[in-house]
Amino acid sequence: MDSLSFEQLLDGDSEFIPLMSPEDEKAMLEETIADEIAILSLRNTVLLPGVVIPITAGRDASIKLLKDASKNKNNIGVVGQLDASIDEPTPDDIYKKGTIARIMKVIKMPDGNITVIIQGTRRFEITAFTQEKPYFKAQVTAFKNSKAYQKDKEFRAIITQIRNLAKKIIKENPSLPTEANVAIKNIKSDSFLIHFIVSNLNLDIKDKQQVLETVDLKDAAILTLKKMNLELQHLELQNNIHSKTRQDLDKQQREYFLHQQMKTIQEELGGTPQQEEVRNFKKKATKKKWKKKVKKRFEKDLKRFSRTNPQSPEYGVLRNYLELFLSLPWKKTTTDKFDLKAAKKILDNDHFGLDDVKERILEYLAVLKLKGDMKSPIICLYGPPGVGKTSLGRSIAEAVGRKYIRMSLGGLRDEAEIRGHRKTYIGAMPGRIIQNIKKAKTSNPVFILDEIDKLSSSYNGDPSSAILEVLDPEQNNSFYDNYLEIGYDLSKVMFIATANSLSTIQPALLDRMEIIHVSGYTVEEKVAIANKHLLPKQLKAHGLTTKELKLTKKQLEKIVTGYTRESGVRSLEKKIAKIVRYVAKTIVQEEPIGAKISEEQFTEILGPAHERNKYENNNTAGVVTGLAWTRVGGDILFIESNTSKGKGLTLTGSLGNVMKESATIALEYVKANSERLGIDEEIISNNKIHIHVPAGATPKDGPSAGIAMLTSIVSTYTQRKVKANLAMTGEITLRGKVLPVGGLKEKILAAKRAGIKELILCKENQKDIEEIKATYIKGLKFHYVSKMQEVLDIALLKQKVKDAKKLK
């Protein structure tokens, strides 16, 4: 059973305006009630004595009850329902105290429901239920009437306050009609005034039920006053909030109307700047050859952009995003040059040597010409600094006829540099891969990833892991950039990485690349590079010509051998630049020294020449020449050993763990095979061996010095001479085997520079020597061994050194 509010009642027939005279109230209070009456439960209101309310009955039981009561002109008992959500209440679901109601009017609705207008008379309490179906019937007893408070001054003051608060509530509540003020003014009965106000206050059923059950009129008046004060406070708070929001809304409306006027004016002038941008974006988009997926994404974001307020922060984000979309060369590519002879000529002119790299590029062009299309290879040029790995990329781009991009990865430690930032962040931008593709304006450039071995990790992520997708030919056809938020095809890009060391590159990344070793240059190659490339380059950079300065091949060789120590030519270029600057200064000071540089001027400009490590002699036992590989090329290494009274092994020379282990293995091999080597066991047990590798400030490590250490120890114990002009490199095992090592080309070049004539290498390294150009190994004799005994047989002479120590 639902009820209607007082304001809804006032909107209807005026004859039901709830007014009551004192005579009506007296008659109502004296009215007798039957011992058994039908009970009607209301869902969301409480009927108070004297109050008229309309109610709508929708439940079958309620409709039948009202029809029977209307037909027999019987009063009914009205009670509140404890839980309004219950459709079919039981006796336990309703209040036991309610109000007798007389039915004043019945209206049948088109939907079958019944609307009735009822008026409360007396309060009652249910003592026992006598019927539950089809509707409730119960035995009831009437409440006793409250004593009169007509002459009580406090009560009169409370009533006056109630009237005043009622007027304020009606004023503050815009939903209440102004007729309510007339009704309040015309009510003469104090009890009806209280009941009328409580009935129309915005109170819970529990609060209204509390007033109904309060028999004493003064207590009911005080309770009503409290409820009215709370209601007034709520209304005032709501009105304050409404007033503030209304002011804000008015301001927004004013701005809206002004913007609409501006919009109209701008449309008359040809459209808003936003509309102009949208038209430009659409015009540029028509020239793009996009896939359906990419086109759909662009059109979706363009619609969002056209609907976005220009004052919104998202407006700038979307505009930048759309501009990037239009700037990227989605399917735009340059035409490759397939003239292999011309490509070879360009590569040969720009770089001396590097035959493996040039051959690989020509192979790629040949396959591309035959097949028409292929996934670009991921090449990694690996070698020491200054050998031309980075500059080679520019030559490759020129030979292939593609745009050239270089991206330095040295020290990069933020993953977002590769993948970009999500565009929701302030200042977000695409990763450097997409940025460089945009800059190249083509989807198939030659992309140099410089110093890929120097990528580092941090709390911002691991860039080497992020670049895996870039360098995987199976994945990079849909490279995902966080800013772009859609796959971009990098499969046509020719990636060329450069590295000085492979040990610091992540294995998964290394596996995706084709490693091409770019080794160091010989002295002859360096002289040719200096004469053909470096000297003309520096003369041009300093404003000179060959008339002001000429350097002979002999002078260039002197710079290479006496002033530089590297695998590449970077230091060589610096020395040449120093000479060119000196000549330029003399010309400006009008003290020209001539085109040719004398030996004295050489020393004046560059200082004294540095003596390189050269083979000394074999007059001392225990001194053996080894070969080492460094990041700047190869070098020779002297292994020295000596004995003193005592036991054990001492190692010095800033040696690493692997090198220390090689020395321990060599000594243990000598101990185990002392009889075969002709060494008395007492000599080994009574003499402490000390092994030293000069240049102690330079850290040294690796297994390559194993056979040199073994030879040094045996030479020291036996005092036998080591063969002259001999160097060696190889790893050893406890079983007496010699194992292969790497970096042979650099080591051989170092041996030639030092004046070495013979080399001892592992037999398994023979195939590596056969791959080296004949010019590199000209004048060298190689001994290939597989066992330590073979090393000693070749390296040690039967002759003992002069002044040999007598060991006991």
CSV table of C-alpha atoms in Angstrom, one decimal, residues 547-798:
chain,number,residue,atom,x,y,z
A,547,LYS,CA,100.9,22.7,-51.4
A,548,GLU,CA,101.3,23.7,-47.7
A,549,LEU,CA,101.9,20.2,-46.3
A,550,LYS,CA,103.0,16.9,-47.6
A,551,LEU,CA,103.7,13.8,-45.5
A,552,THR,CA,105.6,10.9,-47.0
A,553,LYS,CA,104.6,7.3,-46.4
A,554,LYS,CA,107.8,6.9,-44.3
A,555,GLN,CA,106.7,9.7,-42.1
A,556,LEU,CA,103.2,8.3,-41.8
A,557,GLU,CA,104.7,4.9,-40.8
A,558,LYS,CA,106.8,6.6,-38.2
A,559,ILE,CA,103.6,8.2,-36.7
A,560,VAL,CA,101.9,4.8,-36.7
A,561,THR,CA,104.8,2.9,-35.1
A,562,GLY,CA,106.3,5.6,-32.9
A,563,TYR,CA,103.3,7.7,-31.7
A,564,THR,CA,100.2,5.5,-31.8
A,565,ARG,CA,99.3,2.2,-30.1
A,566,GLU,CA,95.9,1.0,-31.2
A,567,SER,CA,94.0,-1.3,-33.6
A,568,GLY,CA,92.1,1.5,-35.2
A,569,VAL,CA,93.2,4.9,-36.6
A,570,ARG,CA,91.6,7.3,-34.2
A,571,SER,CA,94.9,8.3,-32.4
A,572,LEU,CA,96.6,8.4,-35.8
A,573,GLU,CA,94.1,11.0,-37.0
A,574,LYS,CA,94.7,13.1,-33.9
A,575,LYS,CA,98.5,13.1,-34.5
A,576,ILE,CA,98.0,14.1,-38.1
A,577,ALA,CA,95.6,16.8,-37.0
A,578,LYS,CA,98.3,18.1,-34.5
A,579,ILE,CA,100.8,18.4,-37.4
A,580,VAL,CA,98.3,20.2,-39.6
A,581,ARG,CA,97.5,22.6,-36.8
A,582,TYR,CA,101.2,23.3,-36.3
A,583,VAL,CA,101.6,24.1,-40.0
A,584,ALA,CA,98.5,26.3,-40.0
A,585,LYS,CA,99.9,28.3,-37.1
A,586,THR,CA,103.2,28.9,-38.8
A,587,ILE,CA,101.5,30.1,-42.0
A,588,VAL,CA,99.3,32.5,-40.0
A,589,GLN,CA,102.4,33.8,-38.1
A,590,GLU,CA,104.2,34.2,-41.5
A,591,GLU,CA,106.8,31.7,-40.5
A,592,PRO,CA,106.1,28.9,-43.0
A,593,ILE,CA,108.2,25.7,-42.5
A,594,GLY,CA,107.6,24.4,-46.0
A,595,ALA,CA,105.5,21.6,-47.3
A,596,LYS,CA,107.9,18.9,-46.0
A,597,ILE,CA,108.4,18.1,-42.3
A,598,SER,CA,112.0,17.4,-41.1
A,599,GLU,CA,112.9,14.9,-38.4
A,600,GLU,CA,113.6,17.7,-36.0
A,601,GLN,CA,110.3,19.3,-36.6
A,602,PHE,CA,108.6,15.9,-36.2
A,603,THR,CA,110.1,15.7,-32.7
A,604,GLU,CA,109.2,19.3,-31.9
A,605,ILE,CA,105.6,18.8,-32.9
A,606,LEU,CA,104.8,15.3,-31.6
A,607,GLY,CA,107.6,14.9,-29.0
A,608,PRO,CA,109.9,11.9,-28.7
A,609,ALA,CA,108.7,8.7,-30.3
A,610,HIS,CA,107.5,6.0,-27.9
A,611,GLU,CA,109.4,2.7,-27.9
A,612,ARG,CA,106.9,-0.1,-28.5
A,613,ASN,CA,107.2,-3.5,-26.8
A,614,LYS,CA,109.9,-5.3,-28.7
A,615,TYR,CA,111.4,-8.7,-28.3
A,616,GLU,CA,114.6,-8.2,-26.1
A,617,ASN,CA,116.7,-11.4,-25.9
A,618,ASN,CA,116.9,-14.8,-24.4
A,619,ASN,CA,119.9,-14.4,-22.1
A,620,THR,CA,117.8,-14.8,-18.9
A,621,ALA,CA,116.1,-18.0,-17.9
A,622,GLY,CA,112.4,-17.9,-17.2
A,623,VAL,CA,111.6,-14.9,-19.5
A,624,VAL,CA,109.0,-15.9,-22.2
A,625,THR,CA,107.1,-13.8,-24.7
A,626,GLY,CA,103.4,-14.3,-24.7
A,627,LEU,CA,100.7,-12.7,-26.9
A,628,ALA,CA,97.6,-10.8,-25.5
A,629,TRP,CA,94.4,-9.4,-26.9
A,630,THR,CA,93.2,-6.0,-25.6
A,631,ARG,CA,90.3,-3.8,-26.6
A,632,VAL,CA,92.7,-1.5,-28.5
A,633,GLY,CA,94.3,-4.4,-30.4
A,634,GLY,CA,97.0,-7.0,-29.8
A,635,ASP,CA,100.1,-6.7,-27.7
A,636,ILE,CA,103.1,-8.8,-26.6
A,637,LEU,CA,103.4,-9.9,-23.0
A,638,PHE,CA,106.5,-10.9,-21.1
A,639,ILE,CA,106.2,-13.7,-18.5
A,640,GLU,CA,109.0,-13.7,-15.9
A,641,SER,CA,109.7,-16.2,-13.2
A,642,ASN,CA,112.3,-16.7,-10.6
A,643,THR,CA,113.0,-18.9,-7.6
A,644,SER,CA,113.9,-18.3,-4.0
A,645,LYS,CA,114.3,-20.5,-0.9
A,646,GLY,CA,110.9,-21.6,0.4
A,647,LYS,CA,107.8,-23.3,-0.8
A,648,GLY,CA,104.7,-22.3,-2.9
A,649,LEU,CA,103.8,-20.0,-5.7
A,650,THR,CA,103.7,-16.2,-5.8
A,651,LEU,CA,101.9,-14.2,-8.6
A,652,THR,CA,102.3,-10.5,-9.3
A,653,GLY,CA,101.4,-8.1,-12.1
A,654,SER,CA,97.7,-7.3,-11.4
A,655,LEU,CA,96.5,-10.7,-12.7
A,656,GLY,CA,92.9,-11.9,-12.9
A,657,ASN,CA,91.5,-15.1,-11.5
A,658,VAL,CA,91.7,-17.0,-14.8
A,659,MET,CA,95.4,-16.1,-15.3
A,660,LYS,CA,96.2,-17.1,-11.7
A,661,GLU,CA,94.5,-20.5,-12.4
A,662,SER,CA,96.7,-20.9,-15.5
A,663,ALA,CA,99.8,-20.4,-13.4
A,664,THR,CA,98.7,-22.9,-10.8
A,665,ILE,CA,97.8,-25.5,-13.5
A,666,ALA,CA,101.3,-25.0,-15.1
A,667,LEU,CA,103.1,-25.5,-11.8
A,668,GLU,CA,101.0,-28.6,-10.9
A,669,TYR,CA,101.8,-30.0,-14.4
A,670,VAL,CA,105.5,-29.5,-13.8
A,671,LYS,CA,105.3,-31.2,-10.4
A,672,ALA,CA,103.5,-34.1,-11.8
A,673,ASN,CA,105.9,-34.6,-14.7
A,674,SER,CA,109.2,-33.4,-13.1
A,675,GLU,CA,111.1,-36.7,-13.9
A,676,ARG,CA,110.2,-36.5,-17.6
A,677,LEU,CA,111.1,-32.8,-17.7
A,678,GLY,CA,114.5,-33.5,-16.1
A,679,ILE,CA,113.7,-31.5,-12.9
A,680,ASP,CA,114.8,-32.8,-9.5
A,681,GLU,CA,111.8,-33.1,-7.2
A,682,GLU,CA,113.9,-31.6,-4.3
A,683,ILE,CA,114.5,-28.5,-6.4
A,684,ILE,CA,110.7,-28.0,-6.8
A,685,SER,CA,110.0,-28.7,-3.1
A,686,ASN,CA,112.9,-26.5,-1.7
A,687,ASN,CA,112.4,-23.5,-4.0
A,688,LYS,CA,109.5,-21.1,-4.1
A,689,ILE,CA,108.5,-20.0,-7.6
A,690,HIS,CA,107.6,-16.3,-8.3
A,691,ILE,CA,105.8,-15.4,-11.6
A,692,HIS,CA,105.5,-11.8,-12.6
A,693,VAL,CA,103.9,-10.1,-15.6
A,694,PRO,CA,105.3,-6.6,-16.1
A,695,ALA,CA,103.2,-3.4,-16.4
A,696,GLY,CA,101.7,-4.3,-13.0
A,697,ALA,CA,99.3,-1.3,-13.1
A,698,THR,CA,97.5,-2.8,-16.1
A,699,PRO,CA,94.9,-5.5,-15.1
A,700,LYS,CA,95.4,-8.7,-17.1
A,701,ASP,CA,93.3,-11.8,-17.4
A,702,GLY,CA,92.5,-14.7,-19.6
A,703,PRO,CA,93.8,-18.2,-20.3
A,704,SER,CA,96.0,-17.3,-23.3
A,705,ALA,CA,99.2,-17.1,-21.3
A,706,GLY,CA,99.0,-20.7,-20.1
A,707,ILE,CA,101.7,-22.2,-22.3
A,708,ALA,CA,103.9,-19.2,-21.8
A,709,MET,CA,103.7,-19.6,-18.0
A,710,LEU,CA,104.5,-23.3,-18.3
A,711,THR,CA,107.5,-22.6,-20.4
A,712,SER,CA,108.7,-19.9,-18.0
A,713,ILE,CA,108.5,-22.2,-15.0
A,714,VAL,CA,110.4,-25.1,-16.7
A,715,SER,CA,113.0,-22.6,-18.0
A,716,THR,CA,113.5,-21.3,-14.5
A,717,TYR,CA,113.8,-24.7,-12.8
A,718,THR,CA,116.2,-26.1,-15.6
A,719,GLN,CA,117.9,-22.7,-16.4
A,720,ARG,CA,117.6,-23.6,-20.1
A,721,LYS,CA,117.5,-20.9,-22.7
A,722,VAL,CA,114.2,-20.0,-24.4
A,723,LYS,CA,114.4,-19.9,-28.2
A,724,ALA,CA,115.1,-16.5,-29.6
A,725,ASN,CA,112.5,-14.4,-31.4
A,726,LEU,CA,109.7,-16.8,-30.3
A,727,ALA,CA,106.3,-15.9,-28.9
A,728,MET,CA,103.4,-18.2,-27.9
A,729,THR,CA,99.7,-18.2,-27.0
A,730,GLY,CA,97.4,-21.0,-25.8
A,731,GLU,CA,95.4,-22.4,-22.9
A,732,ILE,CA,96.6,-25.5,-20.9
A,733,THR,CA,94.9,-28.3,-19.0
A,734,LEU,CA,96.1,-30.5,-16.2
A,735,ARG,CA,96.1,-33.5,-18.6
A,736,GLY,CA,98.8,-31.7,-20.6
A,737,LYS,CA,96.6,-30.6,-23.5
A,738,VAL,CA,96.9,-27.2,-25.3
A,739,LEU,CA,93.6,-25.5,-26.2
A,740,PRO,CA,92.8,-22.8,-28.8
A,741,VAL,CA,92.4,-19.1,-28.1
A,742,GLY,CA,90.9,-16.1,-29.9
A,743,GLY,CA,92.0,-12.7,-31.2
A,744,LEU,CA,94.7,-14.3,-33.4
A,745,LYS,CA,94.8,-11.5,-36.1
A,746,GLU,CA,95.5,-8.8,-33.5
A,747,LYS,CA,98.1,-11.0,-31.7
A,748,ILE,CA,99.9,-11.7,-35.0
A,749,LEU,CA,100.0,-8.0,-35.8
A,750,ALA,CA,101.5,-7.3,-32.4
A,751,ALA,CA,104.1,-10.1,-32.9
A,752,LYS,CA,105.1,-8.6,-36.2
A,753,ARG,CA,105.4,-5.1,-34.7
A,754,ALA,CA,107.6,-6.6,-31.9
A,755,GLY,CA,110.0,-8.3,-34.4
A,756,ILE,CA,108.9,-11.9,-33.5
A,757,LYS,CA,109.8,-14.5,-36.1
A,758,GLU,CA,108.2,-17.7,-34.8
A,759,LEU,CA,104.9,-18.4,-33.1
A,760,ILE,CA,103.6,-21.4,-31.1
A,761,LEU,CA,99.8,-21.9,-31.4
A,762,CYS,CA,97.3,-24.7,-30.7
A,763,LYS,CA,96.8,-27.1,-33.6
A,764,GLU,CA,93.0,-26.2,-33.6
A,765,ASN,CA,93.9,-22.6,-34.4
A,766,GLN,CA,95.5,-23.5,-37.7
A,767,LYS,CA,92.2,-23.1,-39.5
A,768,ASP,CA,92.0,-19.5,-38.1
A,769,ILE,CA,95.4,-18.7,-39.5
A,770,GLU,CA,94.5,-20.0,-42.9
A,771,GLU,CA,91.6,-17.4,-43.0
A,772,ILE,CA,94.0,-14.5,-42.4
A,773,LYS,CA,95.4,-12.6,-45.4
A,774,ALA,CA,98.8,-13.8,-46.5
A,775,THR,CA,100.2,-10.3,-46.2
A,776,TYR,CA,99.5,-10.3,-42.4
A,777,ILE,CA,101.5,-13.5,-41.8
A,778,LYS,CA,104.3,-12.9,-44.2
A,779,GLY,CA,107.7,-13.5,-42.6
A,780,LEU,CA,106.3,-15.5,-39.7
A,781,LYS,CA,106.8,-19.2,-38.9
A,782,PHE,CA,104.0,-21.1,-37.1
A,783,HIS,CA,104.4,-24.1,-34.9
A,784,TYR,CA,101.1,-25.9,-34.2
A,785,VAL,CA,101.0,-28.1,-31.1
A,786,SER,CA,98.4,-30.1,-29.1
A,787,LYS,CA,100.4,-31.1,-26.0
A,788,MET,CA,102.5,-29.2,-23.5
A,789,GLN,CA,105.5,-31.4,-24.1
A,790,GLU,CA,105.6,-30.2,-27.7
A,791,VAL,CA,105.6,-26.6,-26.6
A,792,LEU,CA,108.7,-27.3,-24.4
A,793,ASP,CA,110.5,-29.2,-27.1
A,794,ILE,CA,110.1,-26.3,-29.5
A,795,ALA,CA,110.6,-23.4,-27.0
A,796,LEU,CA,113.5,-24.6,-24.8
A,797,LEU,CA,117.0,-25.1,-26.0
A,798,LYS,CA,119.3,-27.6,-24.5
